[in-house]
Amino acid sequence: MSIRLRLIVVLTLAACILWLSAVLWIAGSTRAQVQRVLDARLAESANMVSSLISDQRIAVGTEGPVTVPMPATTDLSRQLSCQIWSLRGDLIGASSGAPDERMALAEGFSDTMIDGVPWRVFAVHNDDLGVRVMVGDRADVRGGLVAGVVRGLLWPAAVLFPLLAGLIWLCVGRGLAPLEQLAAHLRARRPGDLRPLPDAPAPREIRPVRRALDSLFQQLDHVRRTERDFTAFAAHELKTPLAGLRIQAQVARRAGDAATRDRALDAIALSVDRSDRMVRQLLDLAAIDSDGASPEALDPAALIAEIAQDIAPQARAAGVELAVQARDLPPLRAPRVLIHSTLRNLVENAIQHSPQGGTVTIAARHDAQGLTLTVSDQGPGIADLGRATDRFWRGGAGGQGSGLGLAIVAAAVDHLGGSLHLDPPDGGQVVRITLPLSPA
C-alpha cells in the first residue's frame, strides 16, 4: 500500500471514529437532558391537573369517567396521557388516547409496560379529593426525540465525509509533493552522475533522506575513483614487466653465445616471478576489498609455520635466513585469507629488503590487548612511513616491489579490526600488527 493511500485511509478512519464518538457522546447527553426535561414536564402536568381538580375546573364525580383536557404547558402536551383514579380503585377521568390500564401503582416516577409499550409515569396523590392523578408519556416518544437529534448529526456527516475524504486526498498529495520532486530529480539523473543533490528548500522530514542520499553518492564516487585508479595503476605496473619479458625474449632469441642467452633467460625468470607476485597481490587486494570472506577458527602458530615453509625457497634464493618465534598462541577467529595475505606480504617485503646474509624474524605473542604479530628485518627500513601504506608507492624510483605489499596489509588489518604499527628504522624495519582475539 502506498504512503498516500495509507495516509488517506488512516486520516479518514480517524475522522470517522472522532465523528462517531462525538455522535455517541451527544446522543447520551441529549438522552439524559430529554429525560430530565420530560420528567419535569410530567410532574408539572400532574400537579397542574391535580390543582384543576381542586379548583373544580375539572369536575369529577360518580357519573363515570370524565375527559380530562391536558393543559397546554408545552408543544409536547398533546403527547401526554392522564388518568384520574379514586382511592377506591375506580377510573374517574382520563385524557383522550390514555390507556385503559392503570398507568402507575405508586406515587412519584415509575416505568411501566402497557400493552407491550413502555411508559414513563408520574403519579400525585390529592388527599383533599381522595383521587390519584397519573400523567405519563410513551418511552418511544422520548427515544424518537433523541433519534431525531442523532439523525440531525448523521445526515450532514453523510454529505460531508466524501468532501472530507477529497480534502484529505488533496492535502496528502500536497504534503508528499517534496518526495515526488525528489523522486523526479533522481529519475532524471544519468547513471554516472554522483554529484550531491542541489540545494533546495525541503521539509524537515525530507532532509535526512537527502543527507543519506548525498552520503551514498559520496561513497559510490569514492569507490568508483578507487576502482578507476586501481585499474589504471594495475595496468601500468603489469605493462612494465611484460615489456621486459618481450625484450629479454628477443635478446635470448638473437643471442650468439650461451652466456648472453642464459642472462636473458635469468631476466625472464625474474620478470615472471615479479609478475606472478604482482598478480597474486592484486588478487589478494581484490579479495580484501570485496569483504566476502567468512571468519573461521585458526591456529596462529600453525599458520605462521605454513607461511614460513612456503616462503623458505624464496628466502634461500635471496640468501636470507628465516627465524620463527611463535609458541603457545591462543586460537584466533578471523577470515583465513586476510591473515594469510597479511603475514605473507610482510615476510616477502622483509626478504626483499633484507641484505644477503641477513635474518627476517617472525614473532607472535598474546596479551590482554590481543594477538601481536611482529616481522622484522635488517634492511635500510622505510624512509617515508607516512606513505608506506599507499597503493603502488614503492618508496622511490629505485624500489623493486609492486608497491602493494603494505597496502594489502593495511587493508586486511582494517577489515580485521586490528592496528598496524611501523616502527622508525633503527638497524632494520619492524612491523607490528595487533589483532583482537575473538572467541573461536
Coordinates of C-alpha atoms in Angstrom, one line a residue:
M1 CA 0.0 0.0 0.0
S2 CA 1.4 3.4 -0.9
I3 CA 2.1 6.1 1.7
R4 CA -0.5 8.3 0.0
L5 CA -3.3 5.7 0.2
R6 CA -2.2 4.7 3.7
L7 CA -2.4 8.3 5.0
I8 CA -5.8 8.8 3.3
V9 CA -7.3 5.7 4.8
V10 CA -5.8 6.4 8.3
L11 CA -6.9 10.0 8.4
T12 CA -10.4 9.2 7.0
L13 CA -10.9 6.4 9.6
A14 CA -9.6 8.7 12.3
A15 CA -12.1 11.4 11.3
C16 CA -15.0 8.8 11.2
I17 CA -14.1 7.5 14.6
L18 CA -13.9 11.0 16.1
W19 CA -17.2 11.9 14.4
L20 CA -19.0 8.7 15.7
S21 CA -17.6 9.3 19.1
A22 CA -19.0 12.8 19.1
V23 CA -22.4 11.5 17.9
L24 CA -22.5 8.9 20.7
W25 CA -21.5 11.5 23.3
I26 CA -24.1 13.9 22.1
A27 CA -26.8 11.2 21.9
G28 CA -26.1 10.2 25.5
S29 CA -26.1 13.8 26.7
T30 CA -29.2 14.5 24.8
R31 CA -31.0 11.4 26.2
A32 CA -30.2 12.5 29.7
Q33 CA -31.3 16.0 29.1
V34 CA -34.5 14.9 27.4
Q35 CA -35.2 12.6 30.3
R36 CA -34.8 15.3 32.8
V37 CA -36.9 17.9 30.9
L38 CA -39.7 15.5 30.2
D39 CA -39.8 14.2 33.7
A40 CA -40.1 17.7 34.9
R41 CA -42.9 18.2 32.4
L42 CA -44.7 15.1 33.7
A43 CA -44.5 16.3 37.3
E44 CA -45.7 19.7 36.3
S45 CA -48.6 18.4 34.3
A46 CA -49.7 16.0 37.1
N47 CA -49.6 18.8 39.7
M48 CA -51.5 21.1 37.4
V49 CA -54.3 18.6 36.8
S50 CA -54.5 18.0 40.5
S51 CA -54.8 21.8 41.0
L52 CA -57.5 22.0 38.4
I53 CA -59.5 19.2 40.2
S54 CA -59.1 21.1 43.5
D55 CA -60.3 24.3 41.8
Q56 CA -63.2 22.3 40.3
R57 CA -62.3 23.4 36.8
I58 CA -62.2 19.6 36.1
A59 CA -65.4 18.1 37.5
V60 CA -65.0 14.5 38.6
G61 CA -68.0 12.6 40.1
T62 CA -69.7 9.3 40.2
E63 CA -71.4 9.5 36.8
G64 CA -68.4 7.9 35.0
P65 CA -65.0 8.8 33.7
V66 CA -64.7 12.4 32.5
T67 CA -62.5 13.5 29.7
V68 CA -59.5 15.4 31.1
P69 CA -58.2 18.1 28.8
M70 CA -54.4 18.2 29.1
P71 CA -53.2 21.7 29.9
A72 CA -51.0 23.1 27.1
T73 CA -47.8 23.7 29.0
T74 CA -45.5 22.8 26.1
D75 CA -45.8 21.8 22.5
L76 CA -45.5 18.2 23.6
S77 CA -48.6 18.3 25.8
R78 CA -50.7 16.5 23.3
Q79 CA -48.4 13.5 23.6
L80 CA -49.2 13.2 27.3
S81 CA -51.8 10.9 28.7
C82 CA -53.6 11.4 32.0
Q83 CA -55.7 9.2 34.3
I84 CA -57.6 10.1 37.5
W85 CA -58.2 7.2 39.8
S86 CA -60.3 7.3 43.0
L87 CA -58.6 5.9 46.1
R88 CA -61.1 3.0 45.9
G89 CA -59.6 2.0 42.6
D90 CA -62.2 3.4 40.1
L91 CA -61.2 5.3 37.0
I92 CA -63.0 8.6 37.2
G93 CA -61.2 10.6 34.5
A94 CA -58.9 10.1 31.6
S95 CA -57.5 12.2 28.7
S96 CA -58.0 11.4 25.1
G97 CA -55.8 8.5 24.0
A98 CA -55.0 7.4 27.5
P99 CA -54.6 3.6 28.0
D100 CA -57.4 1.7 29.8
E101 CA -55.0 0.1 32.2
R102 CA -53.8 1.8 35.3
M103 CA -50.5 3.5 34.4
A104 CA -48.9 3.5 37.9
L105 CA -49.3 1.8 41.3
A106 CA -47.2 4.1 43.4
E107 CA -46.6 7.9 43.7
G108 CA -43.8 9.6 42.0
F109 CA -42.0 8.5 38.9
S110 CA -42.2 4.9 37.6
D111 CA -41.6 2.9 34.5
T112 CA -44.3 0.6 33.4
M113 CA -45.3 -1.6 30.4
I114 CA -48.8 -1.3 29.0
D115 CA -49.8 -3.5 26.0
G116 CA -46.2 -4.1 25.2
V117 CA -45.4 -0.4 25.1
P118 CA -43.0 1.2 27.7
W119 CA -44.4 4.2 29.6
R120 CA -42.9 6.8 31.9
V121 CA -45.4 7.9 34.5
F122 CA -45.6 10.4 37.3
A123 CA -48.4 10.0 39.9
V124 CA -49.5 12.5 42.5
H125 CA -52.0 11.9 45.4
N126 CA -54.7 14.5 46.1
D127 CA -55.7 13.9 49.7
D128 CA -58.5 16.6 49.8
L129 CA -60.5 15.0 47.0
G130 CA -59.3 11.4 47.5
V131 CA -58.0 10.9 44.0
R132 CA -54.7 10.0 42.4
V133 CA -53.6 11.8 39.2
M134 CA -51.3 10.0 36.8
V135 CA -49.6 11.6 33.8
G136 CA -47.4 9.6 31.5
D137 CA -45.9 9.5 28.1
R138 CA -44.6 6.7 25.9
A139 CA -40.9 6.0 26.2
D140 CA -40.6 5.5 22.4
V141 CA -41.6 9.2 22.0
R142 CA -38.6 10.1 24.1
G143 CA -36.4 7.8 22.0
G144 CA -37.8 9.4 18.9
L145 CA -36.6 12.8 20.2
V146 CA -33.1 11.5 20.7
A147 CA -33.1 9.7 17.4
G148 CA -34.1 12.9 15.7
V149 CA -31.1 14.7 17.2
V150 CA -28.8 11.8 16.1
R151 CA -30.2 11.9 12.6
G152 CA -29.6 15.6 12.5
L153 CA -25.9 14.8 13.1
L154 CA -25.6 11.8 10.8
W155 CA -27.2 13.3 7.7
P156 CA -24.7 16.2 7.4
A157 CA -21.9 13.6 8.1
A158 CA -23.1 11.5 5.1
V159 CA -22.7 14.6 2.9
L160 CA -19.6 16.0 4.4
F161 CA -17.5 12.8 4.7
P162 CA -16.9 12.4 0.9
L163 CA -15.9 16.1 0.8
L164 CA -13.6 15.5 3.8
A165 CA -12.0 12.4 2.1
G166 CA -11.4 14.5 -1.0
L167 CA -9.9 17.3 1.0
I168 CA -7.6 14.8 2.8
W169 CA -6.6 13.4 -0.6
L170 CA -5.6 16.9 -1.8
C171 CA -3.8 17.7 1.5
V172 CA -1.8 14.4 1.5
G173 CA -0.9 15.0 -2.1
R174 CA 0.5 18.4 -1.4
G175 CA 2.3 17.1 1.7
L176 CA 4.0 14.4 -0.3
A177 CA 5.0 16.8 -3.2
P178 CA 8.6 17.2 -1.9
L179 CA 9.0 13.4 -2.1
E180 CA 7.6 13.4 -5.7
Q181 CA 10.0 16.2 -6.6
L182 CA 13.0 14.3 -5.1
A183 CA 12.0 11.1 -7.0
A184 CA 11.6 13.0 -10.2
H185 CA 15.1 14.6 -9.8
L186 CA 16.6 11.1 -9.1
R187 CA 14.8 9.6 -12.2
A188 CA 16.2 12.4 -14.4
R189 CA 19.8 11.8 -13.3
R190 CA 22.3 9.9 -15.5
P191 CA 23.7 6.7 -14.0
G192 CA 27.1 8.1 -13.6
D193 CA 26.0 11.4 -12.1
L194 CA 27.1 11.1 -8.4
R195 CA 27.1 14.8 -7.5
P196 CA 25.4 15.9 -4.3
L197 CA 21.7 16.8 -4.7
P198 CA 21.2 20.5 -5.5
D199 CA 20.5 22.8 -2.6
A200 CA 16.7 23.5 -2.3
P201 CA 14.3 24.2 0.5
A202 CA 13.0 20.9 1.8
P203 CA 10.7 19.9 4.7
R204 CA 12.5 18.8 7.9
E205 CA 11.3 15.2 7.3
I206 CA 13.0 15.1 3.9
R207 CA 16.3 16.4 5.0
P208 CA 17.6 13.1 6.5
V209 CA 16.8 11.4 3.2
R210 CA 18.7 14.0 1.2
R211 CA 21.7 13.7 3.6
A212 CA 21.6 9.9 3.3
L213 CA 21.5 10.1 -0.5
D214 CA 24.3 12.6 -0.6
S215 CA 26.4 10.3 1.7
L216 CA 25.6 7.3 -0.5
F217 CA 26.6 9.3 -3.7
Q218 CA 29.9 10.3 -2.0
Q219 CA 30.7 6.7 -1.0
L220 CA 29.9 5.5 -4.5
D221 CA 32.0 8.2 -6.1
H222 CA 34.9 7.2 -3.8
V223 CA 34.5 3.6 -4.7
R224 CA 34.4 4.4 -8.4
R225 CA 37.5 6.6 -8.2
T226 CA 39.3 3.9 -6.2
E227 CA 38.5 1.2 -8.8
R228 CA 39.4 3.5 -11.6
D229 CA 42.8 4.4 -10.0
F230 CA 43.3 0.7 -9.2
T231 CA 42.7 -0.4 -12.7
A232 CA 45.0 2.3 -14.1
F233 CA 47.8 1.5 -11.7
A234 CA 47.5 -2.2 -12.2
A235 CA 47.6 -1.9 -16.0
H236 CA 50.6 0.4 -15.7
E237 CA 52.5 -1.9 -13.3
L238 CA 51.8 -5.0 -15.4
K239 CA 52.9 -3.3 -18.6
T240 CA 56.5 -2.8 -17.4
P241 CA 57.3 -6.5 -16.7
L242 CA 55.5 -7.7 -19.8
A243 CA 57.6 -5.2 -21.9
G244 CA 60.7 -6.5 -20.1
L245 CA 59.8 -10.1 -20.9
R246 CA 59.4 -9.3 -24.6
I247 CA 62.8 -7.6 -24.8
Q248 CA 64.5 -10.3 -22.9
A249 CA 62.9 -13.0 -25.1
Q250 CA 64.1 -11.1 -28.2
V251 CA 67.6 -10.9 -26.7
A252 CA 67.6 -14.6 -25.9
R253 CA 66.5 -15.4 -29.5
R254 CA 69.2 -13.3 -31.1
A255 CA 71.9 -14.2 -28.6
G256 CA 75.0 -15.5 -30.4
D257 CA 76.5 -17.1 -27.3
A258 CA 75.2 -19.2 -24.4
A259 CA 76.2 -16.8 -21.7
T260 CA 74.1 -14.0 -23.2
R261 CA 71.2 -16.4 -23.7
D262 CA 71.5 -17.5 -20.0
R263 CA 71.5 -14.0 -18.7
A264 CA 68.4 -13.2 -20.8
L265 CA 66.6 -16.3 -19.6
D266 CA 67.5 -15.4 -16.0
A267 CA 66.0 -12.0 -16.5
I268 CA 62.9 -13.6 -18.0
A269 CA 62.5 -15.8 -14.9
L270 CA 62.9 -12.8 -12.6
S271 CA 60.3 -10.9 -14.5
V272 CA 57.9 -13.8 -14.4
D273 CA 58.4 -14.1 -10.6
R274 CA 57.7 -10.4 -10.2
S275 CA 54.6 -10.6 -12.4
D276 CA 53.4 -13.6 -10.5
R277 CA 53.7 -11.9 -7.2
M278 CA 52.0 -8.8 -8.5
V279 CA 49.1 -10.7 -9.9
R280 CA 48.8 -12.6 -6.6
Q281 CA 48.9 -9.3 -4.7
L282 CA 46.2 -7.8 -7.0
L283 CA 44.0 -10.9 -6.3
D284 CA 44.6 -10.6 -2.6
L285 CA 43.7 -6.9 -2.7
A286 CA 40.5 -7.6 -4.7
A287 CA 39.6 -10.3 -2.2
I288 CA 40.1 -8.0 0.8
D289 CA 38.2 -5.1 -0.8
S290 CA 35.3 -7.4 -1.6
D291 CA 34.9 -8.2 2.1
G292 CA 33.3 -11.6 1.3
A293 CA 35.5 -13.9 3.4
S294 CA 33.9 -15.6 6.3
P295 CA 35.7 -15.9 9.7
E296 CA 36.9 -19.3 10.8
A297 CA 38.9 -20.8 13.7
L298 CA 42.6 -20.5 13.1
D299 CA 45.8 -21.7 14.8
P300 CA 48.1 -18.7 14.5
A301 CA 51.3 -20.8 15.2
A302 CA 50.4 -23.3 12.5
L303 CA 49.6 -20.6 10.0
I304 CA 52.9 -18.9 10.7
A305 CA 54.8 -22.2 10.2
E306 CA 52.9 -22.8 7.0
I307 CA 53.8 -19.4 5.6
A308 CA 57.4 -19.7 6.6
Q309 CA 57.6 -23.1 4.9
D310 CA 56.1 -21.7 1.7
I311 CA 58.5 -18.7 1.6
A312 CA 61.6 -20.7 2.6
P313 CA 62.7 -21.3 -1.1
Q314 CA 62.4 -17.5 -1.8
A315 CA 64.4 -16.7 1.3
R316 CA 67.1 -19.2 0.4
A317 CA 67.3 -17.8 -3.1
A318 CA 67.8 -14.3 -1.6
G319 CA 70.3 -15.5 0.9
V320 CA 68.1 -14.6 3.9
E321 CA 67.5 -16.7 7.0
L322 CA 64.0 -17.0 8.4
A323 CA 63.5 -17.2 12.2
V324 CA 60.2 -18.0 13.7
Q325 CA 59.3 -17.3 17.4
A326 CA 55.7 -18.3 17.9
R327 CA 54.5 -20.8 20.5
D328 CA 51.5 -21.4 22.8
L329 CA 49.3 -19.0 21.0
P330 CA 45.5 -19.0 21.6
P331 CA 43.2 -19.8 18.7
L332 CA 42.1 -16.9 16.5
R333 CA 38.7 -16.5 14.7
A334 CA 39.1 -14.5 11.5
P335 CA 39.0 -14.9 7.7
R336 CA 42.0 -17.0 6.8
V337 CA 42.6 -15.1 3.5
L338 CA 43.2 -11.9 5.5
I339 CA 45.6 -13.3 8.0
H340 CA 47.5 -15.3 5.3
S341 CA 47.8 -12.3 2.9
T342 CA 48.9 -10.1 5.8
L343 CA 51.7 -12.3 7.0
R344 CA 52.9 -13.5 3.6
N345 CA 53.2 -9.9 2.3
L346 CA 55.0 -8.7 5.4
V347 CA 57.6 -11.6 5.2
E348 CA 58.0 -11.2 1.4
N349 CA 58.7 -7.4 1.8
A350 CA 61.1 -8.1 4.6
I351 CA 63.0 -10.7 2.5
Q352 CA 63.1 -8.4 -0.5
H353 CA 64.6 -5.5 1.5
S354 CA 67.0 -7.6 3.6
P355 CA 70.7 -7.7 2.7
Q356 CA 72.1 -11.1 1.7
G357 CA 73.1 -13.0 4.8
G358 CA 70.5 -11.1 6.9
T359 CA 67.7 -12.5 9.1
V360 CA 64.0 -12.0 8.9
T361 CA 62.2 -12.7 12.2
I362 CA 58.5 -13.7 12.6
A363 CA 57.4 -13.4 16.2
A364 CA 54.0 -13.7 17.8
R365 CA 52.7 -13.2 21.4
H366 CA 49.4 -12.6 23.0
D367 CA 48.3 -10.4 26.0
A368 CA 45.2 -8.6 27.1
Q369 CA 45.2 -6.4 24.0
G370 CA 45.1 -9.3 21.7
L371 CA 47.5 -11.2 19.4
T372 CA 50.6 -9.3 18.3
L373 CA 52.5 -10.4 15.2
T374 CA 55.9 -8.8 14.5
V375 CA 58.0 -9.1 11.4
S376 CA 61.5 -7.5 11.5
D377 CA 64.3 -7.4 9.0
Q378 CA 67.8 -6.0 8.8
G379 CA 67.3 -3.8 5.8
P380 CA 67.5 0.0 5.5
G381 CA 63.9 0.5 6.6
I382 CA 61.1 2.6 5.2
A383 CA 62.2 6.2 4.6
D384 CA 58.7 7.8 4.4
L385 CA 56.5 5.9 6.9
G386 CA 53.5 8.3 6.2
R387 CA 53.2 6.9 2.6
A388 CA 54.2 3.3 3.3
T389 CA 50.6 2.0 3.0
D390 CA 49.7 3.9 -0.2
R391 CA 48.9 1.6 -3.0
F392 CA 51.6 1.3 -5.7
W393 CA 54.0 3.5 -3.7
R394 CA 57.5 1.9 -3.7
G395 CA 59.5 4.3 -1.6
G396 CA 61.2 6.0 -4.5
A397 CA 62.2 5.3 -8.1
G398 CA 64.6 2.6 -7.0
G399 CA 62.1 0.3 -5.4
Q400 CA 61.9 -3.2 -6.8
G401 CA 58.4 -4.3 -5.5
S402 CA 55.0 -3.6 -6.8
G403 CA 54.1 -1.1 -4.0
L404 CA 51.1 -3.2 -2.9
G405 CA 52.5 -5.3 0.0
L406 CA 51.9 -2.8 2.9
A407 CA 48.7 -1.6 1.2
I408 CA 47.4 -5.1 1.4
V409 CA 48.5 -5.4 5.0
A410 CA 46.8 -2.1 6.0
A411 CA 43.5 -3.0 4.2
A412 CA 43.5 -6.5 5.8
V413 CA 44.2 -5.2 9.3
D414 CA 41.5 -2.6 8.9
H415 CA 39.0 -5.4 7.9
L416 CA 40.1 -7.4 10.9
G417 CA 39.6 -4.6 13.3
G418 CA 43.3 -4.5 14.3
S419 CA 46.1 -2.0 14.3
L420 CA 49.3 -1.6 12.2
H421 CA 52.4 0.0 13.6
L422 CA 55.6 0.8 11.6
D423 CA 58.5 1.5 13.9
P424 CA 61.0 4.1 12.7
P425 CA 64.0 2.4 11.1
D426 CA 66.8 1.5 13.6
G427 CA 69.0 -1.1 12.1
G428 CA 66.1 -2.6 10.2
Q429 CA 62.4 -2.3 9.8
V430 CA 59.9 -3.6 12.4
V431 CA 56.3 -4.0 11.6
R432 CA 53.8 -4.9 14.4
I433 CA 50.2 -6.0 14.0
T434 CA 47.8 -6.3 16.9
L435 CA 44.6 -8.3 16.3
P436 CA 41.6 -8.7 18.6
L437 CA 41.1 -12.3 19.9
S438 CA 37.5 -13.2 19.1
P439 CA 36.1 -16.3 20.7
A440 CA 36.9 -19.3 18.4

